[in-house]
């Protein structure tokens, strides 16, 4: 969800105003996914590299997260949306951890849309922590399979992403679901995240629908 700061700067606003606008875009996109019957949505909200930003901005981001969860929890419960987190949340501020734990507990039985927030997340760290957990479990070399390895990732129990969308003109994965995105379709747009709404999501989904996903097979094999 890139471009909050640049969106604000272009309008003579503070970066904080850009992040607020970005949170409104989250609400719009989640609502549209719910309308379309999309079952899983993952939002890359805060990477491990984001700790390098100014402390004031980092603090504001987590305050905004707490406010967002407080304001949106009734809607998540009403719309049957389940919240989960990918990443190491132990390093997050206490207020953010409490708000996340509360929201996850309250929505744990919901089934219509599985909303994942990638927080203090790194694709490489995800792979490393999975390896460490495999070793700690005493798993033998012969027992390691892709399926078993996937069960030790932060995304365990959820499907790999079909489509990865990146906004604001950035054309790279930036450490997002590196293992899980091996066969994902990638979609890049110059539109900044605060301007990414229902229409833009529909355009991305249309582009996805026009692609042929063969997973290594030929087109003839796919059609047979």
XYZ file of C-alpha atoms in Angstrom:
224
model
C 0.000 0.000 0.000
C 2.520 2.575 -1.218
C 2.349 6.286 -1.787
C 0.718 7.775 1.310
C 3.583 10.186 1.942
C 4.026 11.181 -1.693
C 0.274 11.646 -2.072
C 0.286 14.040 0.891
C 3.398 15.942 -0.220
C 1.907 16.540 -3.659
C -1.061 18.194 -1.947
C 0.927 20.245 0.538
C -0.198 18.039 3.422
C 1.728 16.300 6.184
C 2.707 12.645 5.858
C 0.303 11.954 8.734
C -2.570 13.211 6.598
C -1.405 10.850 3.874
C -1.520 7.900 6.247
C -5.023 8.904 7.375
C -6.115 8.975 3.749
C -4.502 5.568 3.313
C -6.566 4.139 6.164
C -9.716 5.343 4.427
C -8.587 3.507 1.300
C -8.209 0.347 3.382
C -11.832 0.635 4.438
C -12.943 1.055 0.818
C -10.932 -1.887 -0.500
C -11.959 -4.231 2.316
C -15.608 -3.351 1.717
C -15.275 -3.999 -2.019
C -13.552 -7.348 -1.453
C -16.376 -8.329 0.876
C -18.938 -7.370 -1.779
C -17.149 -9.427 -4.421
C -16.870 -12.512 -2.245
C -13.077 -12.494 -2.116
C -12.144 -14.836 0.715
C -8.618 -13.659 1.618
C -7.013 -10.213 1.587
C -3.555 -9.398 2.946
C -2.461 -5.795 3.491
C 1.260 -5.065 3.908
C 0.864 -2.474 6.643
C 4.319 -2.266 8.265
C 7.533 -3.997 7.238
C 10.496 -4.731 9.455
C 12.401 -2.156 7.399
C 9.814 0.515 8.298
C 11.334 0.808 11.786
C 13.986 2.951 10.087
C 11.468 5.747 9.507
C 11.361 8.777 11.851
C 10.175 7.763 15.325
C 7.367 10.295 15.254
C 5.963 8.807 12.048
C 6.282 5.247 13.344
C 4.451 6.219 16.526
C 1.696 7.874 14.522
C 1.274 4.766 12.364
C 0.648 2.565 15.374
C -1.679 5.115 16.961
C -3.575 5.125 13.663
C -3.700 1.321 13.721
C -5.247 1.349 17.205
C -7.838 3.922 16.145
C -8.617 2.010 12.963
C -9.195 -1.248 14.823
C -11.391 0.457 17.401
C -13.511 2.146 14.748
C -13.736 -0.796 12.347
C -14.225 -3.712 14.740
C -18.039 -3.369 14.807
C -18.099 -3.470 10.995
C -15.797 -6.505 10.927
C -18.101 -8.327 13.301
C -21.190 -7.272 11.360
C -19.700 -8.193 7.971
C -18.313 -11.546 9.156
C -14.652 -10.534 8.629
C -11.884 -12.363 10.474
C -8.673 -10.519 11.356
C -5.246 -12.176 11.487
C -1.669 -10.874 11.609
C 1.415 -12.023 9.720
C 4.699 -11.029 11.345
C 6.410 -10.658 14.705
C 4.039 -8.502 16.739
C 6.030 -8.898 19.952
C 8.020 -5.754 19.066
C 4.917 -3.615 18.517
C 3.820 -1.014 21.092
C 1.701 -2.462 23.890
C -1.432 -0.555 22.869
C -1.192 -1.920 19.331
C -0.676 -5.492 20.562
C -3.675 -5.251 22.869
C -5.883 -3.808 20.134
C -4.833 -6.538 17.714
C -5.327 -9.328 20.246
C -8.770 -7.965 21.090
C -9.846 -7.654 17.456
C -8.509 -11.109 16.537
C -10.296 -12.719 19.472
C -13.580 -10.971 18.683
C -13.491 -11.989 15.002
C -11.953 -15.461 15.334
C -15.135 -17.287 14.294
C -15.908 -15.106 11.268
C -15.736 -16.738 7.861
C -16.766 -14.433 4.989
C -13.439 -12.621 4.507
C -10.098 -13.419 6.077
C -8.342 -10.054 6.465
C -4.615 -10.321 7.166
C -2.406 -7.458 8.296
C 1.316 -7.927 7.632
C 2.857 -6.095 10.594
C 6.553 -6.056 11.434
C 6.702 -8.481 8.543
C 9.577 -9.601 6.316
C 9.383 -12.349 3.726
C 12.953 -13.405 4.424
C 12.378 -13.369 8.191
C 9.282 -15.498 7.633
C 11.370 -18.142 5.875
C 14.113 -18.008 8.515
C 11.701 -18.338 11.447
C 10.027 -21.294 9.711
C 13.425 -23.007 9.359
C 14.193 -22.404 13.026
C 10.836 -23.819 14.094
C 11.358 -26.889 11.904
C 14.736 -27.475 13.510
C 13.373 -26.893 17.014
C 10.682 -29.470 16.303
C 13.399 -32.003 15.481
C 12.168 -32.490 11.918
C 14.361 -34.852 9.940
C 15.690 -33.905 6.523
C 13.678 -36.664 4.868
C 10.414 -35.334 6.322
C 10.721 -31.788 4.978
C 8.237 -31.133 2.186
C 6.817 -27.952 0.715
C 3.542 -28.644 2.503
C 5.248 -29.159 5.868
C 7.430 -26.086 5.420
C 4.379 -23.969 4.572
C 2.754 -25.042 7.819
C 5.568 -23.326 9.757
C 5.230 -19.979 7.968
C 3.229 -17.108 9.457
C 0.684 -17.720 6.688
C 0.026 -21.318 7.769
C -3.476 -22.497 6.974
C -4.127 -19.876 4.320
C -3.839 -20.145 0.534
C -1.002 -18.566 -1.415
C -1.990 -15.231 -2.979
C -3.439 -15.396 -6.476
C -2.789 -11.701 -7.099
C -0.266 -9.252 -5.627
C -1.068 -5.560 -6.173
C 1.461 -2.788 -5.596
C 0.574 0.891 -5.860
C 2.396 4.179 -6.471
C 4.680 3.071 -9.290
C 6.944 0.732 -7.312
C 7.803 -2.367 -9.361
C 9.214 -4.881 -6.889
C 8.010 -7.206 -4.124
C 9.949 -5.509 -1.302
C 10.107 -8.575 0.933
C 6.381 -9.358 0.727
C 5.306 -13.020 0.932
C 8.390 -14.137 -0.990
C 7.837 -17.872 -0.577
C 4.076 -17.675 -0.958
C 4.102 -15.521 -4.117
C 6.026 -18.011 -6.282
C 3.089 -18.318 -8.709
C 1.164 -15.150 -7.922
C 0.134 -12.783 -10.668
C 1.718 -9.350 -10.164
C -0.078 -6.060 -10.847
C 1.607 -2.668 -10.609
C -0.085 0.708 -10.829
C 1.128 4.306 -10.651
C -1.888 5.260 -8.531
C -0.975 6.156 -4.940
C -2.665 4.070 -2.268
C -4.979 6.851 -0.955
C -6.494 7.084 -4.475
C -6.825 3.311 -4.868
C -10.540 2.633 -4.523
C -13.221 0.253 -5.755
C -12.780 1.242 -9.397
C -9.031 0.675 -9.288
C -9.462 -2.680 -7.525
C -11.958 -3.762 -10.166
C -9.468 -2.809 -12.896
C -6.766 -4.905 -11.219
C -9.121 -7.865 -10.924
C -10.134 -7.509 -14.573
C -6.466 -7.561 -15.610
C -5.976 -10.669 -13.457
C -8.985 -12.381 -15.031
C -7.532 -11.840 -18.508
C -4.322 -13.692 -17.684
C -3.670 -17.364 -18.300
C -2.380 -19.188 -15.224
C -0.716 -22.388 -16.433
C 1.549 -23.286 -13.481
C 4.195 -24.704 -15.816
C 1.763 -26.499 -18.127
C 0.956 -25.666 -21.729
C -2.212 -23.834 -22.699
C -3.509 -27.027 -24.309
C -2.995 -28.992 -21.084
C -4.804 -26.303 -19.105
C -7.822 -26.434 -21.405
C -8.084 -30.229 -21.470
